[in-house]
Coordinates of C-alpha atoms in Angstrom, one line a residue:
M1 CA 119.4 82.4 95.1
T2 CA 119.3 79.9 92.2
R3 CA 118.1 81.3 89.0
R4 CA 117.0 79.5 85.9
R5 CA 118.3 81.1 82.8
V6 CA 116.0 82.1 80.0
H7 CA 117.4 83.0 76.6
A8 CA 116.0 86.2 75.2
V9 CA 115.0 84.9 71.8
S10 CA 113.2 81.9 73.1
L11 CA 111.5 84.1 75.7
L12 CA 110.1 86.4 73.0
A13 CA 109.0 83.4 71.0
L14 CA 107.2 81.9 74.0
L15 CA 105.6 85.2 74.9
L16 CA 104.4 85.7 71.3
L17 CA 103.2 82.1 71.1
F18 CA 101.1 82.6 74.2
F19 CA 99.9 86.2 73.6
L20 CA 99.2 86.1 69.8
P21 CA 95.5 85.7 69.3
Q22 CA 94.3 82.3 68.0
S23 CA 90.8 83.7 67.6
R24 CA 88.7 86.5 69.1
A25 CA 86.8 84.0 71.2
Q26 CA 89.9 82.4 72.6
T27 CA 92.0 85.4 73.4
P28 CA 91.2 87.9 76.2
P29 CA 91.6 91.5 75.1
E30 CA 94.4 92.1 77.6
R31 CA 96.4 89.3 76.1
A32 CA 96.0 90.6 72.6
A33 CA 97.1 94.0 73.8
A34 CA 100.1 92.5 75.6
S35 CA 101.1 90.8 72.3
R36 CA 101.1 94.1 70.6
L37 CA 103.1 95.7 73.3
I38 CA 105.8 93.0 73.1
G39 CA 106.0 93.6 69.3
E40 CA 106.2 97.3 69.8
V41 CA 109.0 97.1 72.3
F42 CA 111.1 94.9 70.0
A43 CA 110.3 96.8 66.9
N44 CA 110.4 100.4 68.1
G45 CA 111.5 100.4 71.7
Q46 CA 113.3 103.5 72.9
Q47 CA 114.6 102.1 76.2
L48 CA 118.3 102.3 75.2
S49 CA 117.8 105.9 74.3
Y50 CA 116.3 106.7 77.7
V51 CA 119.3 105.0 79.4
S52 CA 121.7 107.0 77.2
A53 CA 120.0 110.2 78.1
L54 CA 120.3 109.5 81.8
S55 CA 123.7 108.0 81.8
D56 CA 125.6 109.7 79.0
R57 CA 124.0 113.2 78.9
I58 CA 123.3 113.6 82.6
G59 CA 125.5 111.2 84.4
S60 CA 125.5 110.2 88.0
R61 CA 122.3 111.2 89.8
L62 CA 122.9 111.3 93.5
T63 CA 119.8 112.7 95.1
G64 CA 120.2 116.3 96.0
T65 CA 122.9 117.1 93.4
A66 CA 122.5 119.3 90.3
N67 CA 122.6 116.2 88.1
A68 CA 119.7 114.6 90.1
R69 CA 117.6 117.8 89.6
R70 CA 118.4 117.7 85.9
A71 CA 117.2 114.1 85.7
E72 CA 114.0 115.0 87.5
E73 CA 113.4 117.9 85.1
W74 CA 114.2 115.6 82.1
A75 CA 111.9 112.9 83.3
E76 CA 109.0 115.3 83.8
G77 CA 109.5 116.7 80.3
E78 CA 109.7 113.2 78.8
M79 CA 106.5 112.1 80.4
K80 CA 104.8 115.2 79.0
R81 CA 106.2 114.6 75.6
L82 CA 104.8 111.0 75.7
G83 CA 101.4 112.4 76.3
L84 CA 100.9 111.2 79.9
V85 CA 98.4 113.1 82.0
N86 CA 98.6 114.5 85.5
V87 CA 102.4 114.8 85.1
R88 CA 104.0 116.4 88.1
R89 CA 106.9 116.3 90.5
E90 CA 106.0 115.5 94.0
P91 CA 108.3 116.9 96.6
Y92 CA 109.5 115.3 99.8
R93 CA 112.1 116.2 102.4
M94 CA 115.5 114.7 102.7
A95 CA 117.1 115.0 106.1
A96 CA 120.6 116.1 104.9
S97 CA 122.5 116.9 101.8
W98 CA 125.9 115.4 101.0
E99 CA 128.7 116.3 98.6
R100 CA 131.7 114.0 97.9
G101 CA 135.1 115.6 98.4
P102 CA 138.6 114.4 97.8
A103 CA 139.7 111.2 99.5
S104 CA 143.2 109.7 99.8
A105 CA 144.9 107.0 101.7
A106 CA 148.4 105.7 102.0
L107 CA 150.3 102.9 103.6
V108 CA 152.9 104.7 105.8
S109 CA 154.4 101.9 107.9
G110 CA 157.8 100.2 107.2
G111 CA 159.2 103.3 105.5
N112 CA 156.4 103.3 102.9
N113 CA 154.3 106.1 101.5
R114 CA 152.4 103.9 99.2
P115 CA 149.0 105.3 97.8
L116 CA 145.9 103.2 98.3
A117 CA 142.8 103.4 96.2
V118 CA 139.8 104.6 98.2
A119 CA 136.5 106.3 97.7
S120 CA 134.1 107.5 100.4
Y121 CA 130.8 105.8 101.1
T122 CA 127.9 108.3 100.6
W123 CA 126.4 110.3 103.4
T124 CA 129.5 109.7 105.5
P125 CA 131.6 112.3 107.3
G126 CA 135.1 113.4 106.4
T127 CA 138.1 112.9 108.6
E128 CA 138.5 116.6 109.5
G129 CA 142.2 116.5 108.6
P130 CA 144.4 113.4 108.0
V131 CA 144.1 110.6 110.5
E132 CA 146.6 107.8 111.0
G133 CA 146.1 104.4 112.7
E134 CA 147.2 100.8 112.6
V135 CA 145.0 98.5 110.7
V136 CA 142.9 95.9 112.6
D137 CA 141.2 93.2 110.6
V138 CA 137.5 92.8 111.6
G139 CA 136.8 89.9 109.2
A140 CA 133.4 90.1 107.4
G141 CA 132.1 92.6 109.9
R142 CA 129.4 90.4 111.4
P143 CA 128.5 91.1 115.1
E144 CA 130.6 88.2 116.3
D145 CA 133.6 89.5 114.3
V146 CA 133.4 92.9 116.0
R147 CA 133.1 91.3 119.4
R148 CA 136.2 89.2 118.7
V149 CA 138.4 92.2 118.1
A150 CA 136.6 94.9 120.1
S151 CA 139.5 95.2 122.6
Q152 CA 142.0 95.8 119.8
V153 CA 140.1 98.5 117.9
K154 CA 140.6 101.6 119.9
G155 CA 142.6 104.2 118.1
R156 CA 142.9 102.0 115.0
I157 CA 141.5 101.9 111.5
A158 CA 139.1 99.0 111.0
L159 CA 139.4 96.8 107.9
V160 CA 136.2 94.9 107.0
V161 CA 135.9 92.5 104.1
P162 CA 132.1 91.7 103.6
E163 CA 131.3 88.3 102.2
G164 CA 129.4 87.5 99.1
A165 CA 128.4 89.5 96.0
D166 CA 124.9 88.0 95.2
L167 CA 121.6 89.6 95.9
D168 CA 121.2 88.0 99.3
S169 CA 124.7 89.2 100.4
V170 CA 124.2 92.7 99.0
I171 CA 121.0 93.1 101.0
Y172 CA 122.6 91.7 104.2
N173 CA 125.6 94.0 103.9
F174 CA 123.4 97.0 103.1
Y175 CA 121.4 96.5 106.4
R176 CA 124.5 95.5 108.4
A177 CA 126.6 98.6 107.5
A178 CA 125.0 101.1 109.9
G179 CA 125.2 98.8 113.0
L180 CA 128.7 97.7 112.0
V181 CA 130.0 101.3 111.9
R182 CA 128.3 102.3 115.1
E183 CA 129.8 99.2 116.9
L184 CA 133.2 100.1 115.6
K185 CA 132.9 103.7 116.8
D186 CA 131.8 102.5 120.2
A187 CA 134.9 100.3 120.3
G188 CA 137.1 103.4 119.5
A189 CA 137.9 103.0 115.8
R190 CA 139.0 106.1 114.0
A191 CA 137.7 105.1 110.5
V192 CA 136.5 102.1 108.5
L193 CA 137.9 100.6 105.4
L194 CA 135.3 98.5 103.6
A195 CA 136.7 96.1 101.0
A196 CA 135.4 96.5 97.5
D197 CA 134.6 93.2 95.9
K198 CA 135.3 94.3 92.3
P199 CA 138.5 93.5 90.4
H200 CA 141.1 95.8 88.9
S201 CA 140.8 98.4 91.7
I202 CA 137.2 99.3 90.9
L203 CA 135.7 101.0 94.0
Y204 CA 132.2 100.7 95.4
T205 CA 129.9 103.1 97.2
A206 CA 126.6 103.1 99.0
P207 CA 125.2 104.9 102.1
V208 CA 125.9 103.6 105.5
E209 CA 122.9 104.9 107.3
F210 CA 119.3 105.3 106.0
T211 CA 118.7 109.1 105.5
A212 CA 115.0 108.6 106.1
T213 CA 115.8 107.9 109.7
G214 CA 117.6 111.3 110.0
K215 CA 120.9 109.6 110.9
L216 CA 124.3 109.9 109.4
A217 CA 127.2 107.5 109.5
A218 CA 129.1 107.5 112.8
L219 CA 132.6 107.3 111.3
P220 CA 134.5 108.2 108.0
T221 CA 133.9 105.1 105.9
V222 CA 135.7 104.4 102.6
S223 CA 135.7 101.7 99.9
L224 CA 139.2 100.2 99.6
A225 CA 140.3 98.5 96.3
R226 CA 140.4 94.8 96.4
E227 CA 144.1 94.6 95.5
D228 CA 145.0 96.9 98.4
V229 CA 142.9 94.9 100.8
L230 CA 144.9 91.8 99.8
L231 CA 148.1 93.8 100.4
L232 CA 147.1 94.7 103.9
R233 CA 146.0 91.1 104.7
R234 CA 149.3 89.8 103.4
L235 CA 151.2 92.1 105.7
L236 CA 149.0 91.1 108.6
S237 CA 149.6 87.4 107.8
Q238 CA 153.3 88.1 108.1
N239 CA 152.9 89.5 111.6
Q240 CA 153.4 93.1 110.4
T241 CA 151.2 95.9 111.5
P242 CA 150.3 98.1 108.6
R243 CA 149.7 101.8 109.4
I244 CA 147.4 103.9 107.2
R245 CA 147.0 107.6 106.7
L246 CA 143.5 108.6 105.6
D247 CA 142.3 112.0 104.5
V248 CA 138.6 112.5 103.5
H249 CA 136.9 115.8 102.7
N250 CA 133.1 115.3 102.5
R251 CA 130.5 118.0 103.0
I252 CA 127.3 117.4 104.8
G253 CA 124.6 120.1 104.6
G254 CA 121.0 120.7 105.8
A255 CA 117.7 119.2 104.8
F256 CA 116.4 119.8 101.3
D257 CA 113.5 118.9 99.0
A258 CA 113.8 116.2 96.3
T259 CA 111.0 115.1 94.0
N260 CA 109.4 111.9 92.6
V261 CA 108.3 112.3 89.0
V262 CA 104.8 111.0 88.3
G263 CA 102.6 110.7 85.2
E264 CA 99.5 108.6 84.3
I265 CA 97.6 106.9 81.6
R266 CA 94.0 107.1 82.8
G267 CA 91.9 104.0 82.8
S268 CA 88.5 103.4 81.3
G269 CA 85.8 101.8 83.4
L270 CA 88.0 101.2 86.5
A271 CA 89.9 104.5 86.4
D272 CA 89.9 105.0 90.1
E273 CA 91.9 101.8 90.6
L274 CA 95.7 102.2 90.1
V275 CA 98.6 100.1 88.9
V276 CA 101.9 101.7 89.9
V277 CA 104.8 101.0 87.5
G278 CA 108.0 102.3 89.0
A279 CA 111.8 102.4 89.2
H280 CA 114.3 104.7 90.8
L281 CA 115.7 107.6 88.8
D282 CA 118.5 108.4 91.2
S283 CA 121.9 106.6 91.3
N284 CA 125.0 106.6 93.4
D285 CA 127.7 109.0 92.3
L286 CA 130.8 107.1 91.3
G287 CA 129.4 106.1 87.9
P288 CA 126.6 107.1 85.6
G289 CA 124.1 104.5 86.8
A290 CA 123.2 102.8 83.6
L291 CA 122.2 99.4 85.1
D292 CA 121.3 100.9 88.5
N293 CA 118.9 102.2 87.6
G294 CA 118.9 103.8 84.3
A295 CA 117.7 100.5 82.9
G296 CA 114.7 100.4 85.2
S297 CA 113.8 104.1 84.5
G298 CA 114.1 103.3 80.8
A299 CA 111.7 100.4 81.2
V300 CA 109.1 102.6 82.9
L301 CA 109.3 105.2 80.2
E302 CA 109.2 102.6 77.4
T303 CA 106.2 100.9 79.0
A304 CA 104.4 104.3 78.8
R305 CA 105.7 105.1 75.3
A306 CA 104.6 101.7 73.9
I307 CA 101.1 101.9 75.4
K308 CA 100.6 105.4 74.0
A309 CA 102.1 104.5 70.6
L310 CA 99.6 101.7 70.2
G311 CA 96.7 103.8 71.4
L312 CA 95.8 101.3 74.2
R313 CA 93.7 102.3 77.1
P314 CA 93.6 99.9 80.0
R315 CA 90.6 99.5 82.4
R316 CA 92.6 100.8 85.3
T317 CA 94.8 103.8 85.6
I318 CA 98.5 103.1 85.2
R319 CA 100.6 105.5 87.3
F320 CA 104.2 105.7 86.2
V321 CA 106.5 106.8 89.0
L322 CA 110.3 107.5 88.9
F323 CA 111.3 107.6 92.5
T324 CA 114.4 109.4 93.9
G325 CA 116.1 108.9 97.2
E326 CA 116.1 105.1 96.6
E327 CA 119.8 104.7 97.1
E328 CA 119.5 106.4 100.5
G329 CA 117.0 103.9 101.8
M330 CA 113.9 104.2 99.6
V331 CA 113.2 107.7 100.9
G332 CA 111.2 108.8 97.8
S333 CA 109.0 105.7 97.7
I334 CA 108.4 106.0 101.5
A335 CA 107.3 109.6 100.9
Y336 CA 105.1 108.5 97.9
V337 CA 103.2 106.0 100.0
E338 CA 102.8 108.5 102.9
R339 CA 101.4 111.1 100.4
H340 CA 99.1 108.6 98.8
R341 CA 98.1 106.5 101.8
A342 CA 94.4 107.2 101.1
E343 CA 94.8 105.5 97.7
M344 CA 96.4 102.3 98.9
D345 CA 93.0 100.4 99.0
K346 CA 92.7 101.4 95.3
T347 CA 96.2 100.5 94.4
V348 CA 95.9 97.1 92.8
A349 CA 99.6 96.4 92.4
A350 CA 103.0 98.0 92.3
L351 CA 105.6 96.6 89.8
V352 CA 109.3 97.6 90.1
M353 CA 112.3 97.0 88.0
D354 CA 115.7 97.4 89.7
I355 CA 118.1 94.5 88.8
G356 CA 119.7 96.0 85.7
A357 CA 119.1 95.0 82.1
G358 CA 119.6 91.2 82.2
R359 CA 117.3 88.6 80.8
P360 CA 113.9 88.3 82.6
Q361 CA 113.4 85.1 84.7
G362 CA 110.2 85.6 86.7
W363 CA 108.9 87.6 89.6
F364 CA 109.7 88.2 93.2
S365 CA 106.2 88.1 94.9
M366 CA 107.6 89.4 98.2
G367 CA 106.1 86.8 100.5
R368 CA 102.8 86.7 98.7
T369 CA 102.2 83.0 98.1
D370 CA 98.5 83.8 97.6
L371 CA 99.5 85.5 94.2
D372 CA 101.1 82.4 92.7
A373 CA 98.1 81.3 90.6
E374 CA 97.5 84.8 89.2
I375 CA 101.2 85.4 88.4
R376 CA 101.4 82.1 86.6
E377 CA 98.3 82.9 84.6
L378 CA 99.8 86.2 83.6
S379 CA 103.1 84.6 82.7
E380 CA 101.9 81.2 81.4
P381 CA 104.3 81.0 78.5
L382 CA 107.3 80.8 80.8
A383 CA 105.6 78.6 83.4
Q384 CA 104.4 75.9 81.0
F385 CA 107.9 75.4 79.6
G386 CA 109.5 75.2 83.0
D387 CA 111.5 78.4 82.6
F388 CA 109.5 80.7 84.8
T389 CA 110.3 81.4 88.5
I390 CA 108.2 82.8 91.3
E391 CA 110.3 83.6 94.3
H392 CA 108.6 84.3 97.6
A393 CA 111.6 85.9 99.4
A394 CA 110.5 89.2 101.0
F395 CA 113.1 91.9 101.3
A396 CA 113.3 95.7 101.5
A397 CA 115.9 96.7 98.9
T398 CA 114.1 98.9 96.4
D399 CA 110.9 100.9 95.9
N400 CA 108.4 98.1 96.2
A401 CA 109.1 97.9 99.9
P402 CA 106.8 100.7 101.2
F403 CA 103.9 99.2 99.2
M404 CA 104.7 95.7 100.6
A405 CA 104.5 97.2 104.1
E406 CA 101.0 98.5 103.2
G407 CA 99.8 95.1 102.1
V408 CA 99.6 96.1 98.4
P409 CA 100.5 93.3 95.9
N410 CA 104.0 94.1 94.7
L411 CA 106.3 92.5 92.2
I412 CA 110.0 92.9 91.3
L413 CA 111.1 91.5 87.9
I414 CA 113.7 88.7 88.5
Q415 CA 116.6 89.2 86.0
D416 CA 119.9 87.5 85.2
E417 CA 122.2 89.2 87.7
T418 CA 125.4 88.3 85.8
P419 CA 125.8 91.7 84.1
Y420 CA 124.6 93.6 87.1
F421 CA 126.6 93.0 90.3
P422 CA 130.1 93.2 88.8
V423 CA 129.5 96.9 88.1
H424 CA 126.8 97.7 90.7
H425 CA 127.5 101.1 92.4
T426 CA 130.8 101.6 90.5
I427 CA 132.4 103.8 87.9
A428 CA 131.9 100.9 85.5
D429 CA 128.1 101.0 85.5
T430 CA 127.9 102.3 81.9
P431 CA 125.5 101.6 79.0
D432 CA 128.0 99.4 77.1
K433 CA 127.2 96.7 79.7
I434 CA 123.7 96.3 78.3
E435 CA 123.0 93.5 75.9
P436 CA 120.1 95.1 73.8
R437 CA 118.1 92.0 73.2
D438 CA 118.2 90.8 76.8
Y439 CA 117.2 94.3 77.9
A440 CA 114.3 94.4 75.3
S441 CA 113.1 91.0 76.6
A442 CA 113.0 92.4 80.2
V443 CA 111.2 95.5 79.2
A444 CA 108.7 93.5 77.1
V445 CA 107.9 91.2 80.0
F446 CA 107.7 94.2 82.4
A447 CA 105.4 96.2 80.1
S448 CA 103.1 93.4 79.1
T449 CA 102.6 92.2 82.6
A450 CA 101.9 95.7 83.9
Y451 CA 99.3 96.2 81.2
A452 CA 97.7 92.8 81.7
I453 CA 97.2 93.6 85.4
A454 CA 95.8 97.0 84.6
D455 CA 93.4 95.7 81.9
R456 CA 92.2 92.3 83.3
P457 CA 88.5 92.3 84.4
Q458 CA 89.3 91.0 87.9
R459 CA 91.5 92.6 90.4
F460 CA 95.0 91.2 90.9
G461 CA 95.2 89.8 94.4
R462 CA 94.1 91.9 97.3
R463 CA 95.5 94.2 100.0
L464 CA 96.5 92.4 103.1
T465 CA 95.0 93.3 106.5
A466 CA 97.2 94.8 109.2
D467 CA 97.3 91.4 111.0
E468 CA 98.3 89.6 107.8
I469 CA 101.1 92.2 107.1
K470 CA 102.5 91.7 110.6
R471 CA 102.4 87.9 110.3
M472 CA 104.2 88.0 106.9
A473 CA 106.7 90.5 108.2
D474 CA 107.5 88.2 111.2
E475 CA 107.7 85.0 109.2
T476 CA 110.0 86.5 106.5
K477 CA 111.9 88.8 108.9
V478 CA 111.4 91.7 106.5
G479 CA 109.8 93.6 109.4
D480 CA 113.3 94.2 110.8
Q481 CA 114.4 95.8 107.5
W482 CA 111.3 98.0 107.4
R483 CA 112.1 99.3 110.9
A484 CA 115.8 99.9 110.0
A485 CA 114.8 101.8 106.8
G486 CA 112.1 103.9 108.6
I487 CA 109.2 102.3 106.7
W488 CA 107.8 101.0 110.0
K489 CA 108.2 103.7 112.6

């Protein structure tokens, strides 16, 4: 997707230009409050401290691990310290636990015993002892690629090199992984090597199956360093047949309870209406998850802190939710919507931040073209200078998706992806990748928009009917993703 780039300093200037009151008669109260929020975030924002607490002091937060439980406890304590009300941890059931074990690989053909850099994908099985096999190149792993080599796969180890590293490609590969691995198992493969797209032997991880569906990956699946992928392809291009030995020791356990962390600022006048402000607290386990998604969690907590620090009270209740289980297929947010289904009519909007700490560039409206006018009104300083983007693409890749499937207006902050995808789901996802002013700009836009929606006299958009949801899902193809993730049963 094409993004217009917005410089942080000019963004702040534009926001302040728009939101600073010219006179009491001219400026709606919610805009004056938003102006104060922006100033508070830039002057006193604690978002970097929140990221550091999660990434440096706790570390990786794979749902179900001791670190994830520590993060849930920390977030609950932080919400209480900020003075939020109705703070609680809402449990839900995960279908299986998973623990990473040692993984090793080596090129053993041609008299070699050359180590290869690998790391297991999450929620995938081990090899149950070393396995060996010749490598077969399955290209990008699209269905036609598997069909092309299906007769050559039996007893071999499949090498797959997914294409693209932008948001669209990441989402496609995320949803393709489960079917790909099942197809390769059916063809007789012994294991799968998925090429990492990062430089310098940095490895990548993600789940293969959606744990909300109760399924686990069909085959041992590992990330293989880019340099080793290129080695194997060079050998194949020379009509050699590389042979790999792979040994993976993962542990899969039974079902367990995880929790979403919830707290509120109660509204005044329209307190029974809700604006959900959320991000996922969990991370994958190779790195400490600073950008994915310590940055989003920090934005949620900073939004709450800034509102409380200024003594603001919106018309509607703002419910702050730090979801877990997102990396496994939005399990926590699916559980939240199921638990709170009776409140969906009263849920005015759900705002989510989950594209790192880059400069803000607009909003994904998730197929809701009917919201354009209201989004532009809320974000007029960007729109009137031509720097603001509304993108209507609908996809299920983070915790807004279950709200989208319920017809609730839902927004994801569009951000500069440049700092994000090079370290996404890797050991390199650390706080030093955050440019403080860019991150503060993103948090300021996120917080001020959330508050404006919660405090404006009129409701933001409306909930779609069941027929409208189905039509939107069919037109955008997001319904296929909802089914794959278990959002639509």
